[in-house]
PDB file of C-alpha atoms and ligand atoms in Angstrom:
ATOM      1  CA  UNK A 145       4.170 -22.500  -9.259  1.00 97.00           C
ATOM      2  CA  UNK A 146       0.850 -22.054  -7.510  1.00 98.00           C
ATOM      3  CA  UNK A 147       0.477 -18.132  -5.826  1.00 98.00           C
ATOM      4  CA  UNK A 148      -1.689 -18.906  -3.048  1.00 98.00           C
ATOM      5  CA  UNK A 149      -2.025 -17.617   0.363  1.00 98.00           C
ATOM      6  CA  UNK A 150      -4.776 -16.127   2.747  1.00 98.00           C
ATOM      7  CA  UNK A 151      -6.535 -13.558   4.559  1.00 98.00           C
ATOM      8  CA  UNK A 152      -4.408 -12.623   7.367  1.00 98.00           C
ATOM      9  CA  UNK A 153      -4.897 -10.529  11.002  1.00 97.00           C
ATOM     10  CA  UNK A 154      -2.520  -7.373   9.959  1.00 96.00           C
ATOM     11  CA  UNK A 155      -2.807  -6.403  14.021  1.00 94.00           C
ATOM     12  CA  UNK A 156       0.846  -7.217  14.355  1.00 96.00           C
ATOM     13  CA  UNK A 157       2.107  -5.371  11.256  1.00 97.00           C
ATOM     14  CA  UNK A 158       3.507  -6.578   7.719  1.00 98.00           C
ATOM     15  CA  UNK A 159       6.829  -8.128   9.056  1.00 98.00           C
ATOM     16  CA  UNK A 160       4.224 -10.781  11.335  1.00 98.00           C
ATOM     17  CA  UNK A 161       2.301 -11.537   8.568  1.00 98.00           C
ATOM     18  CA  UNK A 162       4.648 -12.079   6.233  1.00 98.00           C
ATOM     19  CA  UNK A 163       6.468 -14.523   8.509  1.00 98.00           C
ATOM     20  CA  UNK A 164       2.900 -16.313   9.129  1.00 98.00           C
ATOM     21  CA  UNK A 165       2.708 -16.562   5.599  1.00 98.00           C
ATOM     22  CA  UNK A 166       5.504 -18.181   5.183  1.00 98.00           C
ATOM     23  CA  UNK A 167       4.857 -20.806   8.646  1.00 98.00           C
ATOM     24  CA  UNK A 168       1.629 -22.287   6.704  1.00 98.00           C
ATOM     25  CA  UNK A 169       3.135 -22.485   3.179  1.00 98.00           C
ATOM     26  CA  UNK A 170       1.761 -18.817   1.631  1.00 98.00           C
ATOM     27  CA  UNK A 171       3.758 -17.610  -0.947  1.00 98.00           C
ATOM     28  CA  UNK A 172       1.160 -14.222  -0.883  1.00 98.00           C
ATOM     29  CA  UNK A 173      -1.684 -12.666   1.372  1.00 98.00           C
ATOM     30  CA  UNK A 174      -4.050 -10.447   1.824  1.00 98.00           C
ATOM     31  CA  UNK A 175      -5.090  -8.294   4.829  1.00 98.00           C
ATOM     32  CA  UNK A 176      -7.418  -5.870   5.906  1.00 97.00           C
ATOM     33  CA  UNK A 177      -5.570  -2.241   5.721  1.00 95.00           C
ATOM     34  CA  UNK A 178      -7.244  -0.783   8.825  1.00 92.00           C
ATOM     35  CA  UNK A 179     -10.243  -1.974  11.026  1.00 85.00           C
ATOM     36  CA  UNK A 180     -12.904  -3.903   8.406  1.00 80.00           C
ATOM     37  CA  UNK A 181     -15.474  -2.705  10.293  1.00 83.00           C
ATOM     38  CA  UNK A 182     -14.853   0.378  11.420  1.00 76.00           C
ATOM     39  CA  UNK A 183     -11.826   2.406   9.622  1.00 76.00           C
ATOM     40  CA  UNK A 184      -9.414   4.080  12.004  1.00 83.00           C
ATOM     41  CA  UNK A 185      -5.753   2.862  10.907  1.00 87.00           C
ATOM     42  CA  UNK A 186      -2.865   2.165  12.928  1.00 88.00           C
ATOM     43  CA  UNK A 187       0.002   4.473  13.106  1.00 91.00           C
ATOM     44  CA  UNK A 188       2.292   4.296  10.306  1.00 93.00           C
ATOM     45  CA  UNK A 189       5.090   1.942  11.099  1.00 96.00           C
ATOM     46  CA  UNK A 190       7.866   2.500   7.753  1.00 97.00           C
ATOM     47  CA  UNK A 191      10.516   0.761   9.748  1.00 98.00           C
ATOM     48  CA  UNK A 192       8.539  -2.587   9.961  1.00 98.00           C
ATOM     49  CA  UNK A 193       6.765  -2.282   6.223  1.00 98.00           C
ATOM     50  CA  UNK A 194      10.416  -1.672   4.978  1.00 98.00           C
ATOM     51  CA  UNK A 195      11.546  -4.581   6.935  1.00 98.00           C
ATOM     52  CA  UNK A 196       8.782  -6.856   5.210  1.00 98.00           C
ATOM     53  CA  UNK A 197       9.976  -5.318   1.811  1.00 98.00           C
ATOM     54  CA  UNK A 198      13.218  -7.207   2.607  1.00 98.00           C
ATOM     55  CA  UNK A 199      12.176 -10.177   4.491  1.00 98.00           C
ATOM     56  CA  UNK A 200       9.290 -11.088   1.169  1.00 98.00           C
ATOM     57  CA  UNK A 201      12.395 -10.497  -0.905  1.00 98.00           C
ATOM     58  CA  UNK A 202      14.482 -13.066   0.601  1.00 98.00           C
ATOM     59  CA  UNK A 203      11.298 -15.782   1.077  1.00 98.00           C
ATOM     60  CA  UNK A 204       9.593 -15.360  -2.591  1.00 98.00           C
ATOM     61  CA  UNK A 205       6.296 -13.704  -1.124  1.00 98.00           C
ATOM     62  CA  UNK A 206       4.890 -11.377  -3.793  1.00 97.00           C
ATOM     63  CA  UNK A 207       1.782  -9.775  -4.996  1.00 97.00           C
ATOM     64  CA  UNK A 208       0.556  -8.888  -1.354  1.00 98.00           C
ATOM     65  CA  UNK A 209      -3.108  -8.122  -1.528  1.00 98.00           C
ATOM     66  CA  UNK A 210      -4.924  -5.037   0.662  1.00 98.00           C
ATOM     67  CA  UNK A 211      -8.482  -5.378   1.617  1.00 98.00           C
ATOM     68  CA  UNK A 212     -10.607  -2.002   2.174  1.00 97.00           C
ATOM     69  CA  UNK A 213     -12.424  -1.975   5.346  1.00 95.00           C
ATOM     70  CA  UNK A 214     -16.222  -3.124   4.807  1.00 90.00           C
ATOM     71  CA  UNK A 215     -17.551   0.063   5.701  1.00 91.00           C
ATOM     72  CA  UNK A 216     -16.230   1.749   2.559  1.00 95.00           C
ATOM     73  CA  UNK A 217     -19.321   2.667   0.504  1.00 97.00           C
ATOM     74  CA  UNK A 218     -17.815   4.604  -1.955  1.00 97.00           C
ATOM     75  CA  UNK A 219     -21.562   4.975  -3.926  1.00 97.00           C
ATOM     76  CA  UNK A 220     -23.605   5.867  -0.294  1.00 97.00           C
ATOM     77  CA  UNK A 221     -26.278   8.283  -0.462  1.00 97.00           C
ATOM     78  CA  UNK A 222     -25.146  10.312   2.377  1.00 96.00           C
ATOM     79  CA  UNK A 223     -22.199  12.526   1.390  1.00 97.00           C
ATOM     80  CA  UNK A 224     -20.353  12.419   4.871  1.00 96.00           C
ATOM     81  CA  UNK A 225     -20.107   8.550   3.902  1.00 96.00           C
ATOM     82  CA  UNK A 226     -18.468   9.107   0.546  1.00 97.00           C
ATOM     83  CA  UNK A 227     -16.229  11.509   1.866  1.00 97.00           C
ATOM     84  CA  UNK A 228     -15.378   8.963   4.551  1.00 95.00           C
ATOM     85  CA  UNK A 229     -14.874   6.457   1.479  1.00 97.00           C
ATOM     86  CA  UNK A 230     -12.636   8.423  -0.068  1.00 97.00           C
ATOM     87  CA  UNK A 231     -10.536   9.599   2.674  1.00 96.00           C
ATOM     88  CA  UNK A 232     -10.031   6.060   4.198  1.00 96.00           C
ATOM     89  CA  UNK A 233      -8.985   4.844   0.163  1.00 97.00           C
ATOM     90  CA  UNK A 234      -6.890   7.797  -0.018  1.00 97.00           C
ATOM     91  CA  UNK A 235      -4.813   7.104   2.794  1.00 96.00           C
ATOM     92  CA  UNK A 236      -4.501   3.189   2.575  1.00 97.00           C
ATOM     93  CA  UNK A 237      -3.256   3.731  -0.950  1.00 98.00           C
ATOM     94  CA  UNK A 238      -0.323   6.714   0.780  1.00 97.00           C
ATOM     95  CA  UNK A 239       0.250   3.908   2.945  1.00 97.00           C
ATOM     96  CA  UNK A 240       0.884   0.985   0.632  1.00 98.00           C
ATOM     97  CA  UNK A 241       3.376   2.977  -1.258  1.00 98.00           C
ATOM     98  CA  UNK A 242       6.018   1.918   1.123  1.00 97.00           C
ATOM     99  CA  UNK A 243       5.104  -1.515   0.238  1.00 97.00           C
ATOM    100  CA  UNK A 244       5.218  -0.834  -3.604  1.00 96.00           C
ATOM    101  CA  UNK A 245       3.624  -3.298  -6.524  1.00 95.00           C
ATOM    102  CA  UNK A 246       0.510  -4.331  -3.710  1.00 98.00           C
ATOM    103  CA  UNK A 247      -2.967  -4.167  -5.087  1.00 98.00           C
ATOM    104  CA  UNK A 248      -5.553  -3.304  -3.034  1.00 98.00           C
ATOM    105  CA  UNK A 249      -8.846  -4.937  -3.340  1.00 98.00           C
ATOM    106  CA  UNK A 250     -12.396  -2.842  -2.426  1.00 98.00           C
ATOM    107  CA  UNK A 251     -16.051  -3.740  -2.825  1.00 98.00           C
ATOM    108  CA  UNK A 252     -17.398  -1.006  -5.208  1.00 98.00           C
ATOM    109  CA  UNK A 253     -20.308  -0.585  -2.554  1.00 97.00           C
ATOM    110  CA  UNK A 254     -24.100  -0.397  -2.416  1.00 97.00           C
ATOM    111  CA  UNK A 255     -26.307   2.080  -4.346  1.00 97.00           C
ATOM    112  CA  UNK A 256     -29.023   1.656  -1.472  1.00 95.00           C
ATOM    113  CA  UNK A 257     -32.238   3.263  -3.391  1.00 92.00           C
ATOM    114  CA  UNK A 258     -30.255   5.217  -5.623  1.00 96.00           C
ATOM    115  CA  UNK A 259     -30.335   2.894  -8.329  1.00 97.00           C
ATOM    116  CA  UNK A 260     -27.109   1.152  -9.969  1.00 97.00           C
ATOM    117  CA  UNK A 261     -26.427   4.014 -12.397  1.00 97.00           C
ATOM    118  CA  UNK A 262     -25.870   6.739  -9.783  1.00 98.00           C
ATOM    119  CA  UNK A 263     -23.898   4.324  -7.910  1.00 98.00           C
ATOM    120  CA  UNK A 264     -21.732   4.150 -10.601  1.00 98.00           C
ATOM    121  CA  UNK A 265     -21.162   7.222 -11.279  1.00 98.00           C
ATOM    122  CA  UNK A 266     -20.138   7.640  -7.417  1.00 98.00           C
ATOM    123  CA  UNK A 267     -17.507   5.002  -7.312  1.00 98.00           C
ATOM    124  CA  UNK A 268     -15.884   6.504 -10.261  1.00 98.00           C
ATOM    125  CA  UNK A 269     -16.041  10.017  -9.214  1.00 98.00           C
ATOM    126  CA  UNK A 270     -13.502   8.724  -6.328  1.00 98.00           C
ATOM    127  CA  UNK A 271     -11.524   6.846  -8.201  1.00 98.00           C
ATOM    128  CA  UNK A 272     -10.768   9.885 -10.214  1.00 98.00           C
ATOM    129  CA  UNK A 273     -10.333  12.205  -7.412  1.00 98.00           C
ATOM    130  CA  UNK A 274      -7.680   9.540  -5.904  1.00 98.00           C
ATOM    131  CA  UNK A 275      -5.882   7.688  -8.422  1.00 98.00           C
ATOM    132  CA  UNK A 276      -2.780   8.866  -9.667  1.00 98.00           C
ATOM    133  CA  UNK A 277      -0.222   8.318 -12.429  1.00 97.00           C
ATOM    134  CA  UNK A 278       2.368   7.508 -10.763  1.00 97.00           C
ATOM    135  CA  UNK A 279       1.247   5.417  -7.274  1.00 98.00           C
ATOM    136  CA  UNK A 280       2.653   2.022  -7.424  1.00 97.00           C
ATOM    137  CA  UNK A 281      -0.458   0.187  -6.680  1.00 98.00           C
ATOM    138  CA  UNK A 282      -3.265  -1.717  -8.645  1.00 98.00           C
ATOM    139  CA  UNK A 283      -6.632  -0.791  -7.512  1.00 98.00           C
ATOM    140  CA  UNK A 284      -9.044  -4.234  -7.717  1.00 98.00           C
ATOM    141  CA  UNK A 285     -12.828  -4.147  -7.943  1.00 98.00           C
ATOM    142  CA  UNK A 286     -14.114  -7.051  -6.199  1.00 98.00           C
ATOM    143  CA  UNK A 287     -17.034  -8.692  -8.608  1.00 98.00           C
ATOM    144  CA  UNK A 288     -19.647  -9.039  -5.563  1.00 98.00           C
ATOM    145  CA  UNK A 289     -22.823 -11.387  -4.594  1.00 98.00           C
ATOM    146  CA  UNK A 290     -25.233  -9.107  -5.578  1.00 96.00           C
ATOM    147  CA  UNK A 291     -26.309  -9.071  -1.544  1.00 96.00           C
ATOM    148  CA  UNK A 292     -29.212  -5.994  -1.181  1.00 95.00           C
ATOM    149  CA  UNK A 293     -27.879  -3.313  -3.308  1.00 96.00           C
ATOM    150  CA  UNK A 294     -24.612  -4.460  -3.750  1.00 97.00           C
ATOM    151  CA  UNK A 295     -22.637  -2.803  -7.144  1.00 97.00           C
ATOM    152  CA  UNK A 296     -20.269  -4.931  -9.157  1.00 97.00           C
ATOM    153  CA  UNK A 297     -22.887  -7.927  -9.222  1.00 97.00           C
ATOM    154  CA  UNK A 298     -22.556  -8.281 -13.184  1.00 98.00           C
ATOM    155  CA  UNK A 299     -19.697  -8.302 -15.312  1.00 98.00           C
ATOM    156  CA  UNK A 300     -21.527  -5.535 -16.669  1.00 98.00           C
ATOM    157  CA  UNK A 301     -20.927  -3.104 -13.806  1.00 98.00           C
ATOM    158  CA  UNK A 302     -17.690  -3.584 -13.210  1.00 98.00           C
ATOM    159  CA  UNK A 303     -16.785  -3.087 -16.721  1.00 98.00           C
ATOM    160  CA  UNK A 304     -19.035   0.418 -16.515  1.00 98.00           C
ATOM    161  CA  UNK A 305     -17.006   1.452 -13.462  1.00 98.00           C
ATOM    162  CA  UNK A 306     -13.776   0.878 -15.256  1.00 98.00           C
ATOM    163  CA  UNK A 307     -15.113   2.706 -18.065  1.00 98.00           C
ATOM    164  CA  UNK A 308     -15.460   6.199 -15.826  1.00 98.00           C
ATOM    165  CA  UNK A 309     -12.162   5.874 -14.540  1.00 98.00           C
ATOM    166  CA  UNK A 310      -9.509   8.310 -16.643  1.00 98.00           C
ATOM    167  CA  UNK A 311      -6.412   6.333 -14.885  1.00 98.00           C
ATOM    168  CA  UNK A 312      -7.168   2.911 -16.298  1.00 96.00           C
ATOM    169  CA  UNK A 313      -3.755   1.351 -15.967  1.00 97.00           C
ATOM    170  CA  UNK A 314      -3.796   1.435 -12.168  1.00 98.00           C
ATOM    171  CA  UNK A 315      -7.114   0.023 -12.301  1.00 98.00           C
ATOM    172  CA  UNK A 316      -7.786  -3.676 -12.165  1.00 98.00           C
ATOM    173  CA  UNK A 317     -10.380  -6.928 -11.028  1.00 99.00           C
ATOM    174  CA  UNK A 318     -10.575  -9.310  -8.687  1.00 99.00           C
ATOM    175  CA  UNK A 319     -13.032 -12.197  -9.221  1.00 98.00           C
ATOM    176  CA  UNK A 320     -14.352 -13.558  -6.158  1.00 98.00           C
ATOM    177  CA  UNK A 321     -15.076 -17.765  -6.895  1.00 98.00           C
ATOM    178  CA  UNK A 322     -18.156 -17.853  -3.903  1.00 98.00           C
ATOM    179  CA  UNK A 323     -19.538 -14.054  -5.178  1.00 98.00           C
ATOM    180  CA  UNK A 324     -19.431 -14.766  -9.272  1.00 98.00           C
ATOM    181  CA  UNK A 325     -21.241 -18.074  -7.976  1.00 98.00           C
ATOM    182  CA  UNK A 326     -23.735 -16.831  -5.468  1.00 98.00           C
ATOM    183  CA  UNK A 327     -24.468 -13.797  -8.446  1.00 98.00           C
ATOM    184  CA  UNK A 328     -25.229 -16.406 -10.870  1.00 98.00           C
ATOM    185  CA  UNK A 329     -22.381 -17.292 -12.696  1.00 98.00           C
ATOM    186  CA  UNK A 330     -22.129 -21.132 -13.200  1.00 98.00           C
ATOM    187  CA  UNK A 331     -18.315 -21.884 -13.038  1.00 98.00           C
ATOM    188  CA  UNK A 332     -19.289 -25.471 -12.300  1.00 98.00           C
ATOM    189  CA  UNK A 333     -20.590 -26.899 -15.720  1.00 98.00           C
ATOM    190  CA  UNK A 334     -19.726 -23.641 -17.936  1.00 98.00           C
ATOM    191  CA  UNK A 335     -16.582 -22.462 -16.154  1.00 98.00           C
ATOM    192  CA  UNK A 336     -15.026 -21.833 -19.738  1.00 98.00           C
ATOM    193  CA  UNK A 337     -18.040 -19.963 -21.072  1.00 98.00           C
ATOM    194  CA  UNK A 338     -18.527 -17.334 -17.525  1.00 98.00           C
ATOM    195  CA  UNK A 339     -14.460 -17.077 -18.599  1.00 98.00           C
ATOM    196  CA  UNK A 340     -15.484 -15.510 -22.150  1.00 98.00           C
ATOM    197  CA  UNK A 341     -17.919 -13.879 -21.073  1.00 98.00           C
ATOM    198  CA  UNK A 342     -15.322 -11.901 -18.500  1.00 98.00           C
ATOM    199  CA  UNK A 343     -13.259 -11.454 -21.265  1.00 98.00           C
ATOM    200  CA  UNK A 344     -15.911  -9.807 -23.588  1.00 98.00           C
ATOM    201  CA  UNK A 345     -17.116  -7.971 -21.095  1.00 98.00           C
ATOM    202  CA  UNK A 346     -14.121  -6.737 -18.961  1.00 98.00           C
ATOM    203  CA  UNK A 347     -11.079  -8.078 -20.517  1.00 98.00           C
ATOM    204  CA  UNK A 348      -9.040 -10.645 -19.001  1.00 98.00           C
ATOM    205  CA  UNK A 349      -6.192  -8.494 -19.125  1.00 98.00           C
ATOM    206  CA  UNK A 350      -7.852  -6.841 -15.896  1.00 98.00           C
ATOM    207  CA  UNK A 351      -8.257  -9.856 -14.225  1.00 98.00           C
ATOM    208  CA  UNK A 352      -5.172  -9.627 -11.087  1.00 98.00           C
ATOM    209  CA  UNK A 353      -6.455 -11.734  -8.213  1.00 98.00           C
ATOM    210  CA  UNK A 354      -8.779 -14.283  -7.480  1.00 98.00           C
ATOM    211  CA  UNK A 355     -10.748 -14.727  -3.957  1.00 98.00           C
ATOM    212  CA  UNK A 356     -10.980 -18.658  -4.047  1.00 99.00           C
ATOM    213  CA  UNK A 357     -13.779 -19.217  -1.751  1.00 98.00           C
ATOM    214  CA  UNK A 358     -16.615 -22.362  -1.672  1.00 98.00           C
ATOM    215  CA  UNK A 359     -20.403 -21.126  -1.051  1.00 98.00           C
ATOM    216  CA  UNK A 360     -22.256 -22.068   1.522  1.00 98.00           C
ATOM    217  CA  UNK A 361     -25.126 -21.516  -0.804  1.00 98.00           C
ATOM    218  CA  UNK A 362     -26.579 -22.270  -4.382  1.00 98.00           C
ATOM    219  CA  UNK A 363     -25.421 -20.698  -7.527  1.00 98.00           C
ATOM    220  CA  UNK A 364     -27.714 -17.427  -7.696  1.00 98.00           C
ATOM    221  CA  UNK A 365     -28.628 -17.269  -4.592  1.00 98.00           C
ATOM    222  CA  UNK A 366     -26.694 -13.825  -3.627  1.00 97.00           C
ATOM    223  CA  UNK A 367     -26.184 -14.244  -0.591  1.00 96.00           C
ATOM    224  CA  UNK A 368     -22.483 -14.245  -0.143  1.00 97.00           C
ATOM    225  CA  UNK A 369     -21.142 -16.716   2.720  1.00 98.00           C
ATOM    226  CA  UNK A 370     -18.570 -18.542   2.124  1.00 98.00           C
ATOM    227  CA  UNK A 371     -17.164 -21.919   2.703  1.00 98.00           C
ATOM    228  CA  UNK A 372     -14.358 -24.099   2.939  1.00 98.00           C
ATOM    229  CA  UNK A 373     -12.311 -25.461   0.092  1.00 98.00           C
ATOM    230  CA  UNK A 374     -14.274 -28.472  -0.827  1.00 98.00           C
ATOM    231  CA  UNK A 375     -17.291 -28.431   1.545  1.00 98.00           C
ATOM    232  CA  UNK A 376     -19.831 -25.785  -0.617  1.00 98.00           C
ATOM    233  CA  UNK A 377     -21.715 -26.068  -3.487  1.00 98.00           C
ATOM    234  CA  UNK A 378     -19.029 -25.164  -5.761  1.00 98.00           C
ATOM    235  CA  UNK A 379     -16.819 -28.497  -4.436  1.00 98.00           C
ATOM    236  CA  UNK A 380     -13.641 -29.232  -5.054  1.00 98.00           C
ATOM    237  CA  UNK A 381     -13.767 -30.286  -8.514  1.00 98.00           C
ATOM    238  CA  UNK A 382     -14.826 -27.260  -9.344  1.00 98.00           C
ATOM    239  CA  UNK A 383     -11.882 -25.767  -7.742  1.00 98.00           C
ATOM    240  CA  UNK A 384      -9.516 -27.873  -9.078  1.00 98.00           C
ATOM    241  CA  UNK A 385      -9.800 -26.729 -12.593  1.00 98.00           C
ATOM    242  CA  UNK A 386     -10.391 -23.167 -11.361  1.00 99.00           C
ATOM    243  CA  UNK A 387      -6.730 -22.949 -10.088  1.00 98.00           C
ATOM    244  CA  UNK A 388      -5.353 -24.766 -12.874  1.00 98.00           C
ATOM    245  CA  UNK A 389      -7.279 -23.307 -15.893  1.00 98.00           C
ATOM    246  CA  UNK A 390      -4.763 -21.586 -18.553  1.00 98.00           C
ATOM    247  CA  UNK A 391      -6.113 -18.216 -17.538  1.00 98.00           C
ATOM    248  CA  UNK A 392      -6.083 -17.800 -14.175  1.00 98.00           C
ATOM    249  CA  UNK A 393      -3.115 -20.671 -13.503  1.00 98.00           C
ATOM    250  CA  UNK A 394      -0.885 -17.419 -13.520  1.00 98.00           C
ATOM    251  CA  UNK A 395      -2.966 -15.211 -11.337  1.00 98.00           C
ATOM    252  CA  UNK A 396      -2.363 -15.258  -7.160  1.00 98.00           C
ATOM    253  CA  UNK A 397      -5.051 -17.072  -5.359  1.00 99.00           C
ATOM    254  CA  UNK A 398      -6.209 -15.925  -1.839  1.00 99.00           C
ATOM    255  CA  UNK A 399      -8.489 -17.983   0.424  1.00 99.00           C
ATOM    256  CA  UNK A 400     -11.001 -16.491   2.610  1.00 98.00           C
ATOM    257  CA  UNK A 401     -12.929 -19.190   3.900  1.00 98.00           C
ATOM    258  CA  UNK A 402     -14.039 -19.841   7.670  1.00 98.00           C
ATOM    259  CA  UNK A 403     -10.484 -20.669   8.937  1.00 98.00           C
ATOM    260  CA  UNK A 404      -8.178 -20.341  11.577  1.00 98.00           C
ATOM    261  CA  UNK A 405      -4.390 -20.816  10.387  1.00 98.00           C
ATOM    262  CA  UNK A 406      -4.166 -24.663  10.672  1.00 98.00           C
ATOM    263  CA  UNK A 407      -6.914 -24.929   8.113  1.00 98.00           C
ATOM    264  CA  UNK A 408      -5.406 -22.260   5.943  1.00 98.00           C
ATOM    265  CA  UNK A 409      -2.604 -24.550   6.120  1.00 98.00           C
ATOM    266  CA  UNK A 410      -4.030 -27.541   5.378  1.00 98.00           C
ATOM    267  CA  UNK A 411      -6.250 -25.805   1.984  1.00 99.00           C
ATOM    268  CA  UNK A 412      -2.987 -24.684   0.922  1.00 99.00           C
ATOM    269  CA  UNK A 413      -1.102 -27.842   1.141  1.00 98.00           C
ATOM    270  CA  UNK A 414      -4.347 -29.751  -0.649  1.00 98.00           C
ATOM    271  CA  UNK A 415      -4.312 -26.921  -3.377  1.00 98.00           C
ATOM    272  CA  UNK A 416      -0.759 -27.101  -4.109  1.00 98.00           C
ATOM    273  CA  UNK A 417      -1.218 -30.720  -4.225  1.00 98.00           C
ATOM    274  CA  UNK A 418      -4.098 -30.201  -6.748  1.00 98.00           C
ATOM    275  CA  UNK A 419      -2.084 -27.541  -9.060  1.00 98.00           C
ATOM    276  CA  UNK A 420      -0.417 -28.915 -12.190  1.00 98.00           C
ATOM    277  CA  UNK A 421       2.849 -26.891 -12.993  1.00 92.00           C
TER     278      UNK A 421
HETATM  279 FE1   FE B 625     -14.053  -8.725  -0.230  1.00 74.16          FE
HETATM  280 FE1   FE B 626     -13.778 -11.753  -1.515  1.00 74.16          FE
HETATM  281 ZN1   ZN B 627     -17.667 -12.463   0.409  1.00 74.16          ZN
END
């Protein structure tokens, strides 16, 4: 069975989204934990995340996926920033331990001038002051675009990242189809070699969660907008044997393309159409 859903608004809590999820045919989704672009979280609402626990139970959603705010930079020069990073991760992760066995997903950040090697060291100096043995949730780097000074362009860096972190079991991947592409990674033609390469590099053991977006621009280009199923440059063939390849079939898909719900709906619907069992 296909694990797809999408980004959803978490405005109205878990319970809403979980029941939106199920309206346009999710099975999963993913959300932003607190403002993307700013930080400050809601309240903490237990009864209504415990309520979700029950209500995914009973309709088969699974492997719910949290998105850090944008504004996380865990690897910013200015130390007020970092601090801010990894306050914000330290509480989102408190907080999805009512919804237990969620990853949450982060973009490992941007060096700025610093160069990638201090950067690096930065994002796993916070992972190591916040992870712990026994949370409940995977913590995903997203591979990025490679956008100004963006970390995580190359398999390389993530795989560097996951080396500095002492907790490595709570620490996971998640490949992003329009960033991979837009960093220069040709999963058009040579899908199964960018595949080996991910697992020589990282391991596709690490591999939880795919962001299945098109590009609105060409392979390389790192510039990180996305598009709708079937109307970038990566296309839908392309996407078809993405979400049926033998290893990622297993793995839960989220869309984040320019979409309201209908057309979630309706790239859900052609995907599940497109999956092979
Ligand atoms: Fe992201
Ligand atoms: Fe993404
Ligand atoms: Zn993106």
């Amino acid at each position: 069975m296909l694990r797809i859903g999408c980004h959803l608004s978490s405005s109205k809590g878990y319970l809403n989204m979980g029941k939106t999820a199920v309206d346009i045919g999710a099975n999963t989704f993913q959300f932003f934990t607190r403002n993307p672009r700013g930080g400050s979280a809601k309240p903490l609402d237990v009864e209504d995340m415990q309520n979700y626990c029950t209500f995914a139970e009973e309709h088969g959603i699974v492997h719910i996926l949290a998105h850090a705010p944008y504004t996380l930079n865990a690897c910013a020069a200015d130390e007020g920033l970092r601090t801010f990073a990894r306050e914000t991760m330290e509480d989102d992760l408190m907080r999805l331990e009512y919804v237990p066995g969620s990853c949450y997903n982060f973009h490992p950040g941007s060096h700025v001038k610093q160069g990638v090697e201090i950067g690096i060291r930065y994002i796993t100096e916070m992972l190591n002051a916040i992870l712990k043995p026994e949370q409940a949730t995977t913590v995903l780097l997203e591979t990025m675009a490679g956008k100004g000074s963006e970390v995580g362009r190359t398999f390389e860096e993530i795989r560097a990242i996951l080396d500095g972190v002492e907790i490595q079991e709570k620490m996971g991947v998640c490949l992003d189809t329009c960033h991979v592409y837009d960093g220069g990674y040709d999963i058009i033609n040579h899908l199964e070699e960018v595949l080996e390469e991910f697992d020589r590099v990282i391991g596709l053991d690490r591999l939880k969660a795919i962001h299945l977006n098109d590009s609105k621009n060409p392979m390389g280009s790192h510039k990180d907008r996305h598009e709708k199923i079937g109307e970038g440059s990566i296309g839908l063939e392309a996407v078809t044997a993405i979400i049926n390849h033998p290893s990622l079939k297993h793995l839960p898909f989220y869309l984040e393309t320019p979409n309201e719900l209908p057309g979630y709906q309706k790239e859900i619907e052609l995907l599940k159409s497109l999956y092979q069992e």
